Short mmCIF file of C-alpha atoms and ligand atoms in Angstrom, two decimals:
data_model
loop_
_atom_site.label_atom_id
_atom_site.label_comp_id
_atom_site.label_asym_id
_atom_site.label_seq_id
_atom_site.Cartn_x
_atom_site.Cartn_y
_atom_site.Cartn_z
CA MET A 111 -69.70 43.17 -32.35
CA ALA A 112 -67.74 40.88 -29.94
CA VAL A 113 -68.18 41.71 -26.34
CA SER A 114 -64.89 43.09 -24.76
CA LYS A 115 -63.04 41.39 -21.96
CA VAL A 116 -61.09 42.43 -18.84
CA PHE A 117 -58.58 39.96 -17.46
CA LEU A 118 -58.24 40.57 -13.65
CA LYS A 119 -54.82 40.41 -11.82
CA GLN A 120 -53.88 36.81 -10.37
CA ASN A 121 -52.78 38.54 -7.01
CA ARG A 122 -55.75 40.60 -6.17
CA LYS A 123 -58.01 40.10 -3.31
CA LYS A 124 -60.71 37.84 -4.45
CA ARG A 125 -63.40 40.40 -3.78
CA LEU A 126 -65.50 39.63 -6.62
CA GLU A 127 -65.83 35.98 -5.89
CA GLN A 128 -66.74 36.91 -2.34
CA GLY A 129 -69.77 38.79 -3.57
CA HIS A 130 -68.61 42.41 -3.93
CA PRO A 131 -70.18 43.74 -7.16
CA TRP A 132 -67.52 46.38 -8.27
CA VAL A 133 -64.14 46.01 -10.13
CA TYR A 134 -61.59 48.93 -9.42
CA PRO A 135 -59.05 49.99 -12.26
CA SER A 136 -56.15 48.60 -9.82
CA GLU A 137 -57.62 45.07 -10.02
CA ILE A 138 -57.34 44.94 -14.01
CA GLU A 139 -54.47 43.26 -15.71
CA THR A 140 -55.44 43.72 -19.31
CA LEU A 141 -58.40 44.75 -21.38
CA GLU A 142 -59.41 43.05 -24.78
CA GLY A 143 -61.46 45.00 -27.31
CA ASP A 144 -62.52 48.72 -27.47
CA PRO A 145 -65.34 48.92 -25.02
CA GLN A 146 -67.21 52.36 -24.75
CA GLY A 147 -68.48 53.62 -21.60
CA GLY A 148 -71.66 51.94 -20.50
CA ASP A 149 -71.01 48.90 -22.56
CA ILE A 150 -71.42 45.27 -21.11
CA ILE A 151 -68.04 43.89 -20.75
CA HIS A 152 -67.04 40.32 -19.64
CA ILE A 153 -64.83 39.96 -16.50
CA VAL A 154 -62.50 36.80 -16.48
CA ASN A 155 -59.85 35.92 -14.07
CA HIS A 156 -56.13 35.79 -14.94
CA ALA A 157 -56.44 32.48 -16.38
CA GLY A 158 -59.22 33.46 -18.44
CA HIS A 159 -62.16 31.86 -16.51
CA PHE A 160 -65.53 33.60 -16.82
CA LEU A 161 -66.54 35.29 -13.77
CA ALA A 162 -69.08 37.90 -14.54
CA GLN A 163 -70.64 40.47 -16.82
CA GLY A 164 -70.75 44.16 -16.02
CA PHE A 165 -71.20 47.70 -16.94
CA TYR A 166 -68.03 49.28 -18.16
CA ASN A 167 -67.28 53.03 -17.34
CA PRO A 168 -63.53 54.13 -17.65
CA ARG A 169 -64.48 57.44 -16.20
CA SER A 170 -65.45 55.91 -12.76
CA GLN A 171 -63.40 54.34 -10.03
CA LEU A 172 -66.08 51.79 -10.11
CA ILE A 173 -64.72 50.79 -13.65
CA ILE A 174 -66.97 47.72 -13.78
CA ARG A 175 -70.25 46.89 -12.01
CA VAL A 176 -71.52 43.27 -12.08
CA VAL A 177 -74.87 42.80 -13.82
CA THR A 178 -74.91 39.16 -13.92
CA TYR A 179 -72.65 36.15 -12.95
CA SER A 180 -73.97 34.05 -16.08
CA GLU A 181 -73.00 34.28 -19.69
CA VAL A 182 -76.69 35.18 -20.74
CA GLU A 183 -77.10 38.07 -23.12
CA VAL A 184 -77.78 41.33 -21.42
CA ASP A 185 -80.84 42.64 -23.30
CA GLU A 186 -84.23 44.23 -22.43
CA THR A 187 -85.59 40.88 -21.64
CA LEU A 188 -82.94 40.35 -18.98
CA PHE A 189 -83.82 43.73 -17.54
CA PHE A 190 -87.51 43.06 -17.61
CA ASP A 191 -86.87 39.61 -15.78
CA LYS A 192 -84.63 41.18 -13.03
CA ILE A 193 -87.08 44.09 -12.18
CA GLU A 194 -89.93 41.59 -12.12
CA GLN A 195 -87.87 39.31 -9.79
CA ALA A 196 -87.16 42.09 -7.49
CA TRP A 197 -90.77 43.05 -7.29
CA GLN A 198 -91.95 39.27 -6.62
CA ARG A 199 -89.23 39.17 -3.86
CA ARG A 200 -90.90 42.11 -2.00
CA GLN A 201 -94.41 40.74 -2.56
CA TRP A 202 -93.08 37.30 -1.05
CA LEU A 203 -91.41 39.00 1.96
CA LEU A 204 -93.82 41.95 2.46
CA PRO A 205 -97.21 40.31 1.53
CA LYS A 206 -99.88 42.82 0.46
CA ILE A 207 -97.18 45.69 0.30
CA THR A 208 -98.35 48.58 -1.74
CA SER A 209 -95.34 51.05 -1.22
CA CYS A 210 -91.78 49.98 -0.83
CA ARG A 211 -88.35 49.90 -2.61
CA ILE A 212 -88.70 47.64 -5.57
CA VAL A 213 -85.10 47.88 -6.86
CA HIS A 214 -82.09 48.46 -4.69
CA GLY A 215 -79.25 48.81 -6.85
CA GLU A 216 -76.34 46.25 -6.65
CA ALA A 217 -78.24 44.23 -3.96
CA ASP A 218 -80.83 43.44 -6.67
CA PHE A 219 -78.21 42.90 -9.37
CA LEU A 220 -79.13 45.96 -11.19
CA PRO A 221 -76.14 48.28 -10.28
CA GLY A 222 -76.90 52.00 -9.92
CA LEU A 223 -80.65 51.65 -10.18
CA ILE A 224 -83.18 52.66 -7.51
CA VAL A 225 -86.82 52.24 -8.01
CA ASP A 226 -89.47 53.06 -5.25
CA LYS A 227 -93.06 52.35 -5.51
CA TYR A 228 -95.47 54.83 -3.80
CA GLU A 229 -98.84 53.29 -4.29
CA ASP A 230 -99.57 53.91 -8.03
CA VAL A 231 -96.44 56.15 -8.65
CA LEU A 232 -92.95 55.06 -9.28
CA VAL A 233 -89.83 57.22 -8.62
CA VAL A 234 -86.56 56.11 -10.16
CA GLN A 235 -83.03 57.01 -9.55
CA ILE A 236 -80.32 56.34 -12.04
CA LEU A 237 -76.76 56.36 -10.60
CA SER A 238 -74.58 54.54 -13.05
CA LEU A 239 -73.72 55.12 -16.89
CA GLY A 240 -74.77 51.64 -17.72
CA MET A 241 -78.21 52.19 -16.44
CA GLU A 242 -78.35 55.69 -18.07
CA VAL A 243 -77.88 54.18 -21.51
CA ARG A 244 -80.36 51.71 -21.14
CA ARG A 245 -83.25 54.13 -19.52
CA ARG A 246 -85.68 53.07 -22.22
CA TRP A 247 -85.46 49.28 -21.20
CA ILE A 248 -86.06 50.20 -17.38
CA PHE A 249 -89.09 52.46 -18.18
CA GLU A 250 -90.63 50.06 -20.46
CA ALA A 251 -90.21 47.38 -17.93
CA LEU A 252 -91.76 49.42 -15.32
CA LYS A 253 -94.74 50.37 -17.27
CA ARG A 254 -95.40 46.85 -18.28
CA ILE A 255 -95.02 45.43 -14.77
CA PHE A 256 -96.90 48.12 -12.79
CA ASN A 257 -98.94 50.15 -15.23
CA PRO A 258 -98.28 53.07 -12.88
CA ARG A 259 -100.12 56.56 -12.83
CA GLY A 260 -97.05 58.00 -13.47
CA ILE A 261 -93.03 57.77 -13.33
CA TYR A 262 -91.00 60.44 -11.66
CA GLU A 263 -86.97 60.67 -11.94
CA ARG A 264 -85.00 61.78 -9.16
CA SER A 265 -81.41 61.42 -10.44
CA ASP A 266 -80.78 64.82 -8.77
CA VAL A 267 -77.97 63.58 -6.75
CA SER A 268 -74.22 64.48 -6.86
CA VAL A 269 -72.73 60.81 -6.86
CA ARG A 270 -74.03 60.97 -10.68
CA ARG A 271 -70.92 63.08 -11.46
CA LEU A 272 -68.61 60.12 -10.39
CA GLU A 273 -70.10 58.47 -13.43
CA GLY A 274 -69.73 61.41 -15.69
CA LEU A 275 -73.43 62.09 -15.56
CA GLU A 276 -75.31 65.26 -15.18
CA GLU A 277 -78.07 65.66 -12.29
CA ARG A 278 -81.47 65.22 -13.44
CA ALA A 279 -85.13 65.26 -12.18
CA GLY A 280 -88.57 65.35 -13.61
CA PHE A 281 -91.46 63.63 -15.19
CA VAL A 282 -90.53 60.62 -17.20
CA GLU A 283 -93.35 61.08 -19.45
CA GLU A 284 -96.95 62.92 -18.83
CA PRO A 285 -96.71 65.21 -15.73
CA PHE A 286 -99.25 64.06 -12.94
CA ASP A 287 -99.98 64.95 -9.24
CA THR A 288 -96.78 64.10 -7.43
CA HIS A 289 -98.57 64.06 -4.00
CA VAL A 290 -99.16 60.47 -2.89
CA THR A 291 -100.71 59.18 0.31
CA LEU A 292 -98.95 55.93 0.93
CA ARG A 293 -99.95 53.36 3.50
CA GLU A 294 -97.54 51.86 6.04
CA ASN A 295 -98.15 49.84 9.13
CA GLY A 296 -101.87 50.97 9.00
CA LEU A 297 -100.97 54.69 8.84
CA SER A 298 -101.46 57.10 5.88
CA ILE A 299 -98.56 59.16 5.07
CA LEU A 300 -98.65 62.11 2.45
CA VAL A 301 -95.45 62.72 0.63
CA ASP A 302 -94.45 64.59 -2.47
CA VAL A 303 -92.36 62.47 -4.56
CA ALA A 304 -90.89 65.59 -6.68
CA ASP A 305 -89.97 67.48 -3.61
CA GLY A 306 -89.13 65.24 -0.66
CA GLN A 307 -85.67 64.09 0.41
CA LYS A 308 -84.08 61.03 -1.53
CA THR A 309 -86.98 59.76 -3.46
CA GLY A 310 -89.42 61.31 -1.13
CA TYR A 311 -89.62 58.93 1.63
CA PHE A 312 -87.42 56.57 3.81
CA PHE A 313 -88.84 53.07 3.32
CA ASP A 314 -85.86 51.38 4.79
CA GLN A 315 -87.15 51.99 8.44
CA ARG A 316 -90.44 50.59 7.95
CA GLU A 317 -89.98 47.63 10.36
CA ASN A 318 -87.86 49.84 12.70
CA ARG A 319 -90.75 52.04 13.04
CA ALA A 320 -93.13 49.00 13.73
CA ALA A 321 -90.45 48.06 16.52
CA LEU A 322 -91.56 51.15 18.43
CA LYS A 323 -94.73 49.42 19.23
CA PRO A 324 -94.19 47.92 22.63
CA LEU A 325 -92.32 50.81 23.87
CA MET A 326 -95.06 53.40 23.74
CA THR A 327 -97.12 52.32 26.73
CA GLY A 328 -96.44 51.69 30.31
CA TRP A 329 -95.20 54.97 31.23
CA GLY A 330 -98.37 56.05 33.26
CA THR A 331 -97.97 52.96 35.60
CA ARG A 332 -94.32 53.93 36.08
CA ARG A 333 -95.43 57.49 37.00
CA GLY A 334 -97.39 55.87 39.93
CA ILE A 335 -100.98 56.11 38.10
CA GLN A 336 -103.12 53.15 39.42
CA VAL A 337 -106.20 51.82 37.59
CA GLN A 338 -109.05 51.37 40.15
CA ALA A 339 -111.41 48.16 39.89
CA ASP A 340 -114.00 50.15 37.72
CA GLY A 341 -111.28 50.83 35.19
CA GLN A 342 -110.86 54.62 36.10
CA PRO A 343 -107.03 55.60 36.43
CA ILE A 344 -106.17 57.61 39.31
CA ASP A 345 -102.79 59.53 39.93
CA LYS A 346 -100.92 59.39 43.38
CA LYS A 347 -102.98 61.98 44.77
CA GLY A 348 -106.13 59.94 43.89
CA LYS A 349 -107.21 62.43 41.37
CA GLU A 350 -109.07 60.89 38.30
CA ILE A 351 -107.35 61.02 35.08
CA ARG A 352 -109.31 61.82 31.98
CA ASN A 353 -106.55 61.45 29.19
CA PRO A 354 -107.10 58.27 27.42
CA PHE A 355 -103.44 58.12 26.60
CA TRP A 356 -102.62 58.50 30.36
CA ASP A 357 -100.18 55.37 30.08
CA GLY A 358 -98.37 56.59 26.91
CA ALA A 359 -94.84 57.94 26.47
CA GLU A 360 -93.82 61.36 26.10
CA VAL A 361 -91.60 61.24 22.95
CA LEU A 362 -89.19 63.60 21.33
CA ASP A 363 -88.78 62.86 17.50
CA CYS A 364 -85.76 64.64 16.31
CA PHE A 365 -84.88 65.00 12.49
CA SER A 366 -88.66 64.19 12.01
CA HIS A 367 -88.85 65.05 8.23
CA THR A 368 -92.37 63.49 7.18
CA GLY A 369 -93.02 62.55 10.79
CA SER A 370 -93.01 58.95 10.35
CA PHE A 371 -91.71 58.21 13.69
CA MET A 372 -94.18 60.43 15.38
CA LEU A 373 -97.06 58.90 13.50
CA HIS A 374 -96.01 55.43 14.63
CA ALA A 375 -95.45 56.71 18.22
CA CYS A 376 -98.87 58.01 18.21
CA LEU A 377 -100.49 55.06 16.55
CA TYR A 378 -98.95 52.85 19.41
CA GLY A 379 -100.27 55.05 22.07
CA ALA A 380 -97.79 57.90 22.82
CA LYS A 381 -99.26 60.38 25.19
CA LYS A 382 -97.36 63.38 23.49
CA VAL A 383 -94.97 63.67 20.65
CA THR A 384 -92.47 66.66 20.13
CA CYS A 385 -91.36 66.85 16.49
CA LEU A 386 -88.21 68.66 15.53
CA ASP A 387 -86.71 69.52 12.14
CA VAL A 388 -84.65 72.05 10.90
CA SER A 389 -86.69 72.51 7.72
CA GLU A 390 -90.05 74.39 8.12
CA LYS A 391 -91.41 72.52 5.02
CA ALA A 392 -90.48 69.23 6.71
CA ILE A 393 -92.33 70.41 9.84
CA GLU A 394 -95.46 71.45 7.60
CA MET A 395 -95.28 68.07 6.21
CA ALA A 396 -95.11 66.20 9.48
CA LYS A 397 -98.00 68.41 10.91
CA GLY A 398 -100.07 67.63 7.76
CA ASN A 399 -99.50 63.97 8.47
CA ALA A 400 -100.38 64.17 12.09
CA LEU A 401 -103.73 65.89 11.10
CA LEU A 402 -104.32 63.29 8.38
CA ASN A 403 -104.13 60.47 10.94
CA GLY A 404 -106.24 62.33 13.81
CA PHE A 405 -103.12 62.71 16.03
CA LEU A 406 -102.89 66.55 16.04
CA HIS A 407 -103.88 66.96 19.67
CA ARG A 408 -101.12 64.94 20.70
CA THR A 409 -98.26 66.42 18.87
CA GLU A 410 -96.21 69.59 18.78
CA PHE A 411 -93.88 71.02 16.13
CA ILE A 412 -90.56 72.81 16.42
CA ALA A 413 -88.64 74.05 13.56
CA ALA A 414 -85.05 74.45 14.99
CA ASN A 415 -81.46 73.11 14.47
CA ALA A 416 -81.24 69.91 16.58
CA PHE A 417 -77.79 70.70 17.83
CA ASP A 418 -78.93 73.96 19.35
CA PHE A 419 -82.29 72.61 20.41
CA LEU A 420 -80.98 69.59 22.41
CA ARG A 421 -78.36 71.51 24.16
CA GLU A 422 -80.92 74.15 25.23
CA GLN A 423 -83.27 71.54 26.42
CA VAL A 424 -80.54 69.92 28.56
CA LYS A 425 -79.64 73.38 29.93
CA ASP A 426 -83.38 73.72 30.83
CA LYS A 427 -83.47 70.28 32.48
CA LYS A 428 -86.19 69.13 30.25
CA THR A 429 -86.65 65.27 30.01
CA TRP A 430 -88.72 62.96 27.91
CA ASP A 431 -89.48 59.13 28.16
CA ILE A 432 -88.22 58.23 24.85
CA VAL A 433 -85.88 60.36 22.54
CA ILE A 434 -85.68 59.54 18.77
CA LEU A 435 -82.76 60.50 16.75
CA ASP A 436 -82.84 59.88 13.11
CA PRO A 437 -80.25 62.18 11.61
CA PRO A 438 -79.34 62.48 7.68
CA ALA A 439 -76.15 60.95 6.74
CA PHE A 440 -73.47 63.32 8.36
CA ALA A 441 -70.58 61.25 6.46
CA LYS A 442 -71.20 61.54 2.85
CA ASN A 443 -67.70 60.13 2.12
CA ARG A 444 -64.65 58.65 4.08
CA GLN A 445 -63.00 61.93 4.43
CA ALA A 446 -65.87 63.44 6.19
CA LEU A 447 -66.10 60.60 8.79
CA GLN A 448 -64.09 62.11 11.80
CA GLY A 449 -66.26 65.25 11.58
CA ALA A 450 -69.31 63.21 11.31
CA ILE A 451 -68.58 61.06 14.26
CA ARG A 452 -68.33 64.18 16.42
CA GLY A 453 -71.80 65.22 15.17
CA TYR A 454 -73.22 61.77 15.93
CA LYS A 455 -71.72 61.98 19.38
CA GLU A 456 -72.97 65.07 20.28
CA ILE A 457 -76.52 64.67 19.33
CA ASN A 458 -76.37 61.28 21.09
CA LEU A 459 -74.72 62.57 24.08
CA GLN A 460 -77.47 65.34 24.46
CA GLY A 461 -80.09 63.25 23.55
CA MET A 462 -79.20 60.70 26.28
CA LYS A 463 -79.20 63.47 28.78
CA LEU A 464 -82.83 64.27 27.96
CA VAL A 465 -84.04 60.76 28.58
CA ARG A 466 -85.61 60.09 31.96
CA ASN A 467 -83.87 57.46 34.23
CA GLY A 468 -85.02 54.19 32.70
CA GLY A 469 -86.40 55.81 29.60
CA ILE A 470 -85.37 55.01 26.03
CA LEU A 471 -83.12 56.23 23.40
CA VAL A 472 -83.81 55.33 19.71
CA THR A 473 -80.88 56.09 17.56
CA ALA A 474 -80.11 55.61 13.80
CA SER A 475 -77.36 56.32 11.51
CA CYS A 476 -77.85 55.89 7.65
CA SER A 477 -74.29 56.74 6.64
CA TYR A 478 -72.50 53.55 5.50
CA HIS A 479 -69.08 55.15 6.18
CA LEU A 480 -69.95 54.87 9.73
CA SER A 481 -69.82 51.04 10.35
CA ALA A 482 -71.90 49.30 13.01
CA ALA A 483 -68.64 48.94 15.03
CA LEU A 484 -67.77 52.56 14.93
CA PHE A 485 -71.63 53.52 15.57
CA LEU A 486 -71.40 51.41 18.94
CA THR A 487 -67.97 53.09 19.78
CA MET A 488 -69.53 56.44 19.23
CA LEU A 489 -72.58 55.54 21.47
CA GLN A 490 -70.34 54.13 24.29
CA GLU A 491 -68.17 57.45 24.28
CA ALA A 492 -71.43 59.58 24.24
CA ALA A 493 -72.73 57.44 27.29
CA ARG A 494 -69.68 57.74 29.17
CA ASP A 495 -69.53 61.46 28.72
CA ALA A 496 -73.32 61.83 29.41
CA HIS A 497 -72.87 59.59 32.66
CA LYS A 498 -75.37 57.06 31.41
CA VAL A 499 -75.55 53.18 31.28
CA LEU A 500 -77.26 51.82 28.16
CA ARG A 501 -78.93 48.42 27.90
CA LEU A 502 -79.81 47.35 24.48
CA ILE A 503 -83.45 46.45 23.70
CA GLU A 504 -82.78 45.64 19.81
CA PHE A 505 -80.24 46.31 17.27
CA ARG A 506 -81.83 46.45 13.83
CA ARG A 507 -80.77 47.06 10.21
CA ALA A 508 -82.66 48.16 7.08
CA GLY A 509 -85.94 46.67 6.08
CA LEU A 510 -86.77 43.60 4.04
CA ASP A 511 -87.09 45.71 0.75
CA HIS A 512 -83.35 46.80 1.09
CA PRO A 513 -81.38 43.63 0.59
CA VAL A 514 -77.65 43.48 1.76
CA LEU A 515 -75.18 41.61 -0.15
CA LEU A 516 -72.69 39.60 1.84
CA GLY A 517 -69.40 40.82 0.64
CA SER A 518 -70.57 44.39 -0.18
CA GLU A 519 -70.64 46.42 3.18
CA GLU A 520 -71.84 49.40 1.04
CA THR A 521 -75.30 47.80 0.91
CA ASP A 522 -75.41 47.33 4.53
CA TYR A 523 -75.55 51.19 5.65
CA LEU A 524 -78.48 51.48 8.27
CA LYS A 525 -78.00 51.05 11.93
CA PHE A 526 -80.90 51.41 14.30
CA ALA A 527 -80.63 50.69 18.13
CA ILE A 528 -83.10 50.95 20.72
CA TYR A 529 -81.60 51.39 24.43
CA GLU A 530 -82.84 51.75 27.84
CA VAL A 531 -81.04 54.67 29.51
CA PHE A 532 -79.84 54.41 33.14
CA ASP A 533 -78.38 57.36 35.32
CA ARG A 534 -74.81 56.54 36.28
N1 SAH B 237 -87.04 60.62 10.69
C1 SAH B 237 -87.37 61.05 9.21
C2 SAH B 237 -86.11 61.06 8.36
C3 SAH B 237 -85.12 61.92 8.63
S1 SAH B 237 -84.23 62.55 7.42
C4 SAH B 237 -88.50 60.06 8.78
O1 SAH B 237 -88.71 59.17 9.20
O2 SAH B 237 -88.98 60.49 7.52
C5 SAH B 237 -83.24 63.83 8.19
C6 SAH B 237 -84.15 65.02 8.47
O3 SAH B 237 -83.15 65.75 9.29
C7 SAH B 237 -84.26 66.08 7.25
O4 SAH B 237 -85.85 66.26 7.42
C8 SAH B 237 -83.67 67.32 7.52
O5 SAH B 237 -84.50 68.37 7.28
C9 SAH B 237 -83.40 67.26 9.10
N2 SAH B 237 -82.16 67.93 9.45
C10 SAH B 237 -80.85 67.96 8.86
N3 SAH B 237 -80.15 68.59 9.58
C11 SAH B 237 -80.63 68.98 10.84
C12 SAH B 237 -80.42 69.81 11.98
N4 SAH B 237 -79.17 70.20 12.07
N5 SAH B 237 -81.42 69.95 12.90
C13 SAH B 237 -82.61 69.38 12.67
N6 SAH B 237 -82.97 68.76 11.68
C14 SAH B 237 -82.12 68.34 10.58
#
C-alpha cells in the first residue's frame, strides 16, 4: 500500500524545518491518499520536496508528529535502533548510570513515547496514537535491549484523550514487585513505580540536586562558631559543640514528594531538613528514604498545604538558611497560566521571606507554559513584594537524559534557579 502524503502550505512559518516536530491542521494544503489514524505519512513542502515522515492522527491538533527526517521504512527495526541509540546516548553522557530516562518522546525522535529505567525495571508511558498502535514493537525492543525484571505501563494521564486514547496503567506482562530502590548521586531512593507521581520519580532534577553540594555547609561559621586548634568547634560563648553537622544548613524542602532534595541536602552536610508535602503518602515515602540512608535524626516531616504552611511560618517569624521550592506544574495548559503565575509568585514570595539574610532560595518550575522569561519576571515581582534582593548562583535546566530540541520549546520545560537572598 502506498504511503499517504501531505503537502504543506507555501506561506506557512517554516517551523518543521526549524526543528519543531509537529504539524498542525492549519499548515496542511492537501492530503494525498487515505491514511488511517496512527499510520505513517510523508510530509512534503508545497513543491513536493520530501521533509519528513510522521504519525498521522486526524483526531489530534498535533495532526502529524515527526518520526524521521529520512525516507527509510518505519518498521520494527527502526524502532529498535532508535531506542537503542537513546540508551547509548545516556550511557555516553552519564557513564555508569543505572536509573534514568531512556526515551524522552519527541526529543529522542520517538514522539509520544516515554521510557524510564529504574534499575532493572522499566516504566513506559505512551502518549500518541502512532505509538499506541506500535506498542508491541516498543515492548519487544525494550525486552531485547534491557532484559528487564518487569515493565510497567503508566499511560494514566489525561493528555492521552487529546489523541483519542483511553488512560491505561498496569503490568505489561507478568506482575512483579513494583518497589525499586534506585541509586542516584550515591543515595538509595525507594520508589513505587506503580504508585508514584508521573512514572514514580523525577529524574530530570538529578544534576540540579547534585548542584546543592557546595551550598549545604559553611553555615555554622557564619553563625559565629569557631574551630579551635584541636579541631573542637565552639560557639560564641565558648561552649563546645558536639553536633558533627554544626556547620550544616537548616533547610526547608517544600513539595518534597520522595524527599530527593532532602536526601541530597543531608548527604552534602545539612544540619536539619524539614520536609513538607500535602500528601501523607509522599511524606511516608520521604521518611522511609531518610531512614534508608541513615538521615532520620537530621530530618523532620510535615504533611500540610504549602500555601498555608509558608504563610504561617512567616507570621511566626520562622527562618531557614535554605528554602527549596519544587512545586508540581501549576499550569497544565495555556488558559491556566495566569492563575498559575499567581500561585508560583505566592509560594516564592513567602519562601523568600523565610530565608535568613544572606541565605538561599532554590526554586523550580516544571510547567512549560511558564517560559524561563516569565519565571524570572514572576521571581522579580515576588522579590519586590517581599522586600528582598536576589543574586543568582546558578540557573539550570533539566538533566542530560532529558534532551531539548532547538525549535521545540515544549521540550524545554524545567527551570531551576539558586539565589542568594538579601534583605532590602
Ligand atoms: N521535589 C520532589 C518532586 C515534587 S512533585 C522530588 O524531588 O521528588 C510535587 C509534590 O508537591 C507532590 O509530592 C505533591 O504531593 C506536592 N504538592 C502538591 N500541591 C501541594 C501543596 N499545595 N502543598 C504541599 N505539597 C503539594
